[in-house]
């Protein structure tokens, strides 16, 4: 008698990355990688940084998957992390199991992390929980964005996911400077409400931080980013805004009816922020697919 | 709750309480200016607003209420709570508005009653925790005045919702009668929000808010050429 195959109800994938500063050159070490999470190699960046592409060999996050990514950027290191494509969040499994992603990032003294992934695309019926903790040490820098799509638009899937929980905790020098905790259940709390997204479909957050700067520097950056936000905004299509955090950073928000406008705008914001804070050009990560 | 407490609560929840609440629209002025928020959508907007920002603040209100009983161990958790509220408020103008209202409520309450724990939070205090948010001060005050917890949360929701409706009366063609009817019909939503906060206030993971459009409106508000409100 042939035994029935066991039905996989999700995998536990772990990825641990350490970026070390060795005489001005950032070196990637990978103490742990368990499928489906994987990195292949690090690409050198001008100025000594390292670029890494995060791969998910499953092609997306499947129902029941529990994924964990830990990134440590050590003092003085410069890391740029991107994805190889949009994160597809598949329908939850037959038992309604949610999938989850835990992100733990620590950025050491005078280190810099640029985390620039492609959008999350929650498919119809998806249940997904993502928790991100970011700790910045003294003088550490961060460019971190995240965009959430409404679903597979081309198939007419707009806000058909079951539940999307996204939380972010950002601390600088041990002090909490930003907390986001959202639980989106479009069937229960309509995202089309004016109190949430109205007719906009995509939303995005972009955190720009650097420890140790005077308050005036943030006020100036807020002003510059707000000017750019005004130029990028098109009433009824895309709205941008920027505001100082409690300390050590600025947050940029955007909502849009189309994803392309968000992607373009984020690059503009990044360029401006990088120039203002580091006097350097932002170099978009080259994609390998 | 005795009748004296009830009367005190009525006064705290009165929109005429001189805290400066009527100077803040918390982003609504921009939403109205951009044509996103209109009279015919106001009630639905506030209904959902209560389930997001309203619920989050009701949770903080309850947390502050329970800190009021801590006695000597009060200072540190009070500071942590207010820093946490600040971190949950990404928009500078709204955050500062909330802090400004909190400071004024502390100052006013100290004129009304002898409340040592509030003195720690007063603007004259050298402590860092002099940064106090309105929702937290309201909750703490409720405890110190020995007001019933449920009544305190409801009063907070009534007061803040009333202030937003009042702001809308100055921003759009919203008459007094219509405003009163909207406020009246929102009572079940306020009750539900208070009820929901009874379940969620103790679990930090359960605190949630998703209001990107209102946040964006607050971020964009300073760019308005002329405006009636500070935030």
mmCIF file of N, CA and C in Angstrom, chain A residues 129 175-179 181-184 188-191 193-198 200 203 222 233 239-246 251 253-255, chain B residues 34 36-37 44-45 48-49 51-52 83-84 86-88 90-93 95-96 128 204-216 219-220:
data_model
loop_
_atom_site.group_PDB
_atom_site.id
_atom_site.type_symbol
_atom_site.label_atom_id
_atom_site.label_comp_id
_atom_site.label_asym_id
_atom_site.label_seq_id
_atom_site.Cartn_x
_atom_site.Cartn_y
_atom_site.Cartn_z
ATOM 1 N N UNK A 129 1.455 37.839 8.554
ATOM 2 C CA UNK A 129 1.858 38.697 9.669
ATOM 3 C C UNK A 129 3.350 38.986 9.573
ATOM 4 N N UNK A 175 15.982 54.412 22.350
ATOM 5 C CA UNK A 175 14.701 55.101 22.488
ATOM 6 C C UNK A 175 13.789 54.781 21.304
ATOM 7 N N UNK A 176 12.534 54.517 21.612
ATOM 8 C CA UNK A 176 11.565 54.216 20.559
ATOM 9 C C UNK A 176 11.256 55.489 19.780
ATOM 10 N N UNK A 177 11.497 55.459 18.465
ATOM 11 C CA UNK A 177 11.223 56.669 17.674
ATOM 12 C C UNK A 177 10.085 56.461 16.667
ATOM 13 N N UNK A 178 9.717 55.206 16.410
ATOM 14 C CA UNK A 178 8.565 54.969 15.532
ATOM 15 C C UNK A 178 7.961 53.600 15.824
ATOM 16 N N UNK A 179 6.655 53.574 15.882
ATOM 17 C CA UNK A 179 5.917 52.323 16.078
ATOM 18 C C UNK A 179 4.757 52.302 15.094
ATOM 19 N N UNK A 181 1.669 49.599 13.960
ATOM 20 C CA UNK A 181 1.000 48.305 14.114
ATOM 21 C C UNK A 181 -0.324 48.389 13.375
ATOM 22 N N UNK A 182 -0.382 47.682 12.261
ATOM 23 C CA UNK A 182 -1.615 47.737 11.480
ATOM 24 C C UNK A 182 -2.161 46.329 11.286
ATOM 25 N N UNK A 183 -3.439 46.249 11.318
ATOM 26 C CA UNK A 183 -4.115 44.976 11.075
ATOM 27 C C UNK A 183 -5.191 45.279 10.028
ATOM 28 N N UNK A 184 -4.927 44.820 8.822
ATOM 29 C CA UNK A 184 -5.832 45.132 7.724
ATOM 30 C C UNK A 184 -6.705 43.919 7.422
ATOM 31 N N UNK A 188 -13.703 43.342 6.846
ATOM 32 C CA UNK A 188 -14.274 43.795 8.123
ATOM 33 C C UNK A 188 -14.160 45.304 8.283
ATOM 34 N N UNK A 189 -12.988 45.827 7.937
ATOM 35 C CA UNK A 189 -12.777 47.282 8.004
ATOM 36 C C UNK A 189 -12.349 47.751 6.615
ATOM 37 N N UNK A 190 -13.303 48.257 5.847
ATOM 38 C CA UNK A 190 -13.015 48.573 4.433
ATOM 39 C C UNK A 190 -11.860 49.555 4.275
ATOM 40 N N UNK A 191 -10.921 49.179 3.419
ATOM 41 C CA UNK A 191 -9.782 50.062 3.190
ATOM 42 C C UNK A 191 -10.174 51.255 2.337
ATOM 43 N N UNK A 193 -12.502 53.218 2.968
ATOM 44 C CA UNK A 193 -13.017 54.306 3.807
ATOM 45 C C UNK A 193 -12.087 55.510 3.707
ATOM 46 N N UNK A 194 -12.672 56.701 3.783
ATOM 47 C CA UNK A 194 -11.867 57.921 3.762
ATOM 48 C C UNK A 194 -10.928 57.964 4.964
ATOM 49 N N UNK A 195 -11.276 57.275 6.027
ATOM 50 C CA UNK A 195 -10.411 57.240 7.211
ATOM 51 C C UNK A 195 -9.173 56.376 6.967
ATOM 52 N N UNK A 196 -9.182 55.611 5.877
ATOM 53 C CA UNK A 196 -8.014 54.755 5.598
ATOM 54 C C UNK A 196 -7.394 55.155 4.259
ATOM 55 N N UNK A 197 -7.828 54.537 3.157
ATOM 56 C CA UNK A 197 -7.168 54.801 1.876
ATOM 57 C C UNK A 197 -8.050 55.528 0.859
ATOM 58 N N UNK A 198 -9.338 55.588 1.121
ATOM 59 C CA UNK A 198 -10.275 56.162 0.150
ATOM 60 C C UNK A 198 -10.109 55.418 -1.184
ATOM 61 N N UNK A 200 -7.416 55.353 -3.027
ATOM 62 C CA UNK A 200 -6.025 54.971 -3.297
ATOM 63 C C UNK A 200 -5.841 53.479 -3.004
ATOM 64 N N UNK A 203 0.046 51.761 -0.618
ATOM 65 C CA UNK A 203 0.556 52.651 0.422
ATOM 66 C C UNK A 203 1.991 52.279 0.743
ATOM 67 N N UNK A 222 12.989 67.658 6.588
ATOM 68 C CA UNK A 222 11.521 67.569 6.456
ATOM 69 C C UNK A 222 11.031 68.584 5.434
ATOM 70 N N UNK A 233 3.228 64.856 -5.817
ATOM 71 C CA UNK A 233 1.805 64.554 -5.593
ATOM 72 C C UNK A 233 0.950 65.010 -6.767
ATOM 73 N N UNK A 239 -0.439 60.784 -3.433
ATOM 74 C CA UNK A 239 -0.160 61.798 -2.417
ATOM 75 C C UNK A 239 1.103 61.424 -1.655
ATOM 76 N N UNK A 240 1.938 62.407 -1.436
ATOM 77 C CA UNK A 240 3.171 62.218 -0.666
ATOM 78 C C UNK A 240 3.212 63.189 0.494
ATOM 79 N N UNK A 241 3.880 62.792 1.555
ATOM 80 C CA UNK A 241 4.080 63.691 2.685
ATOM 81 C C UNK A 241 5.300 63.246 3.467
ATOM 82 N N UNK A 242 5.841 64.162 4.275
ATOM 83 C CA UNK A 242 7.020 63.835 5.088
ATOM 84 C C UNK A 242 6.906 64.541 6.423
ATOM 85 N N UNK A 243 7.451 63.909 7.448
ATOM 86 C CA UNK A 243 7.382 64.529 8.762
ATOM 87 C C UNK A 243 8.512 64.028 9.656
ATOM 88 N N UNK A 244 8.984 64.917 10.530
ATOM 89 C CA UNK A 244 10.023 64.532 11.498
ATOM 90 C C UNK A 244 9.466 63.521 12.493
ATOM 91 N N UNK A 245 10.281 62.534 12.821
ATOM 92 C CA UNK A 245 9.933 61.623 13.905
ATOM 93 C C UNK A 245 10.257 62.303 15.238
ATOM 94 N N UNK A 246 10.012 61.588 16.320
ATOM 95 C CA UNK A 246 10.310 62.136 17.642
ATOM 96 C C UNK A 246 11.782 62.557 17.724
ATOM 97 N N UNK A 251 9.932 60.424 8.493
ATOM 98 C CA UNK A 251 9.176 59.386 7.785
ATOM 99 C C UNK A 251 8.479 60.020 6.586
ATOM 100 N N UNK A 253 5.511 59.227 3.786
ATOM 101 C CA UNK A 253 4.379 58.349 3.502
ATOM 102 C C UNK A 253 3.875 58.645 2.093
ATOM 103 N N UNK A 254 3.264 57.634 1.492
ATOM 104 C CA UNK A 254 2.639 57.850 0.185
ATOM 105 C C UNK A 254 1.448 56.923 0.024
ATOM 106 N N UNK A 255 0.452 57.403 -0.679
ATOM 107 C CA UNK A 255 -0.639 56.538 -1.147
ATOM 108 C C UNK A 255 -0.794 56.819 -2.634
ATOM 109 N N UNK B 34 -8.638 69.390 0.272
ATOM 110 C CA UNK B 34 -8.351 68.600 -0.931
ATOM 111 C C UNK B 34 -9.588 67.914 -1.488
ATOM 112 N N UNK B 36 -11.334 65.603 -0.191
ATOM 113 C CA UNK B 36 -11.455 64.180 0.145
ATOM 114 C C UNK B 36 -12.570 63.965 1.164
ATOM 115 N N UNK B 37 -12.704 64.906 2.091
ATOM 116 C CA UNK B 37 -13.734 64.793 3.128
ATOM 117 C C UNK B 37 -14.808 65.843 2.883
ATOM 118 N N UNK B 44 -19.608 58.725 8.092
ATOM 119 C CA UNK B 44 -18.933 57.447 7.802
ATOM 120 C C UNK B 44 -17.451 57.555 8.139
ATOM 121 N N UNK B 45 -16.875 58.706 7.826
ATOM 122 C CA UNK B 45 -15.448 58.913 8.139
ATOM 123 C C UNK B 45 -15.211 58.784 9.639
ATOM 124 N N UNK B 48 -15.364 55.253 11.071
ATOM 125 C CA UNK B 48 -14.158 54.452 10.854
ATOM 126 C C UNK B 48 -12.960 55.046 11.603
ATOM 127 N N UNK B 49 -12.941 56.350 11.723
ATOM 128 C CA UNK B 49 -11.870 57.008 12.491
ATOM 129 C C UNK B 49 -11.874 56.484 13.933
ATOM 130 N N UNK B 51 -12.660 53.621 14.899
ATOM 131 C CA UNK B 51 -12.128 52.249 14.936
ATOM 132 C C UNK B 51 -10.620 52.210 14.762
ATOM 133 N N UNK B 52 -10.042 53.324 14.337
ATOM 134 C CA UNK B 52 -8.591 53.376 14.142
ATOM 135 C C UNK B 52 -7.963 54.286 15.217
ATOM 136 N N UNK B 83 6.188 58.191 25.845
ATOM 137 C CA UNK B 83 7.148 58.025 24.739
ATOM 138 C C UNK B 83 6.581 57.064 23.693
ATOM 139 N N UNK B 84 5.875 56.079 24.178
ATOM 140 C CA UNK B 84 5.252 55.114 23.274
ATOM 141 C C UNK B 84 4.176 55.782 22.411
ATOM 142 N N UNK B 86 4.103 58.890 21.618
ATOM 143 C CA UNK B 86 4.821 59.739 20.644
ATOM 144 C C UNK B 86 5.302 58.911 19.456
ATOM 145 N N UNK B 87 5.820 57.714 19.744
ATOM 146 C CA UNK B 87 6.338 56.869 18.663
ATOM 147 C C UNK B 87 5.214 56.405 17.742
ATOM 148 N N UNK B 88 4.009 56.274 18.287
ATOM 149 C CA UNK B 88 2.856 55.873 17.476
ATOM 150 C C UNK B 88 2.323 57.027 16.626
ATOM 151 N N UNK B 90 3.387 59.456 13.972
ATOM 152 C CA UNK B 90 4.496 59.776 13.072
ATOM 153 C C UNK B 90 4.501 61.228 12.602
ATOM 154 N N UNK B 91 3.368 61.906 12.745
ATOM 155 C CA UNK B 91 3.285 63.247 12.160
ATOM 156 C C UNK B 91 3.598 64.309 13.216
ATOM 157 N N UNK B 92 4.584 65.129 12.909
ATOM 158 C CA UNK B 92 5.063 66.111 13.888
ATOM 159 C C UNK B 92 3.947 67.021 14.403
ATOM 160 N N UNK B 93 3.158 67.588 13.492
ATOM 161 C CA UNK B 93 2.138 68.548 13.938
ATOM 162 C C UNK B 93 1.092 67.897 14.839
ATOM 163 N N UNK B 95 1.483 65.176 16.607
ATOM 164 C CA UNK B 95 2.143 64.774 17.854
ATOM 165 C C UNK B 95 2.277 65.978 18.783
ATOM 166 N N UNK B 96 2.732 67.083 18.206
ATOM 167 C CA UNK B 96 2.897 68.280 19.032
ATOM 168 C C UNK B 96 1.551 68.807 19.510
ATOM 169 N N UNK B 128 11.786 64.582 32.311
ATOM 170 C CA UNK B 128 11.519 64.363 30.876
ATOM 171 C C UNK B 128 10.050 64.058 30.640
ATOM 172 N N UNK B 204 -0.003 45.123 24.273
ATOM 173 C CA UNK B 204 0.604 46.095 23.357
ATOM 174 C C UNK B 204 0.548 45.629 21.908
ATOM 175 N N UNK B 205 0.601 44.321 21.698
ATOM 176 C CA UNK B 205 0.553 43.796 20.326
ATOM 177 C C UNK B 205 -0.806 44.028 19.675
ATOM 178 N N UNK B 206 -1.832 44.179 20.493
ATOM 179 C CA UNK B 206 -3.174 44.354 19.920
ATOM 180 C C UNK B 206 -3.477 45.805 19.561
ATOM 181 N N UNK B 207 -2.616 46.708 19.990
ATOM 182 C CA UNK B 207 -2.834 48.105 19.628
ATOM 183 C C UNK B 207 -2.567 48.248 18.135
ATOM 184 N N UNK B 208 -3.480 48.844 17.424
ATOM 185 C CA UNK B 208 -3.265 49.004 15.991
ATOM 186 C C UNK B 208 -3.975 50.231 15.477
ATOM 187 N N UNK B 209 -3.442 50.734 14.393
ATOM 188 C CA UNK B 209 -4.075 51.892 13.753
ATOM 189 C C UNK B 209 -3.615 51.944 12.300
ATOM 190 N N UNK B 210 -4.549 52.164 11.423
ATOM 191 C CA UNK B 210 -4.215 52.328 10.008
ATOM 192 C C UNK B 210 -5.006 53.519 9.468
ATOM 193 N N UNK B 211 -4.339 54.635 9.363
ATOM 194 C CA UNK B 211 -5.015 55.854 8.899
ATOM 195 C C UNK B 211 -4.062 56.664 8.012
ATOM 196 N N UNK B 212 -3.586 56.063 6.922
ATOM 197 C CA UNK B 212 -2.566 56.746 6.120
ATOM 198 C C UNK B 212 -3.029 58.066 5.516
ATOM 199 N N UNK B 213 -4.306 58.107 5.137
ATOM 200 C CA UNK B 213 -4.773 59.324 4.471
ATOM 201 C C UNK B 213 -4.822 60.505 5.447
ATOM 202 N N UNK B 214 -5.265 60.226 6.675
ATOM 203 C CA UNK B 214 -5.315 61.289 7.682
ATOM 204 C C UNK B 214 -3.895 61.717 8.053
ATOM 205 N N UNK B 215 -2.986 60.737 8.158
ATOM 206 C CA UNK B 215 -1.597 61.082 8.471
ATOM 207 C C UNK B 215 -0.990 61.941 7.365
ATOM 208 N N UNK B 216 -1.250 61.538 6.129
ATOM 209 C CA UNK B 216 -0.727 62.326 5.006
ATOM 210 C C UNK B 216 -1.307 63.732 5.014
ATOM 211 N N UNK B 219 0.548 65.667 7.464
ATOM 212 C CA UNK B 219 1.887 66.012 6.968
ATOM 213 C C UNK B 219 1.823 67.162 5.974
ATOM 214 N N UNK B 220 0.770 67.178 5.158
ATOM 215 C CA UNK B 220 0.660 68.174 4.096
ATOM 216 C C UNK B 220 0.024 69.482 4.582
#
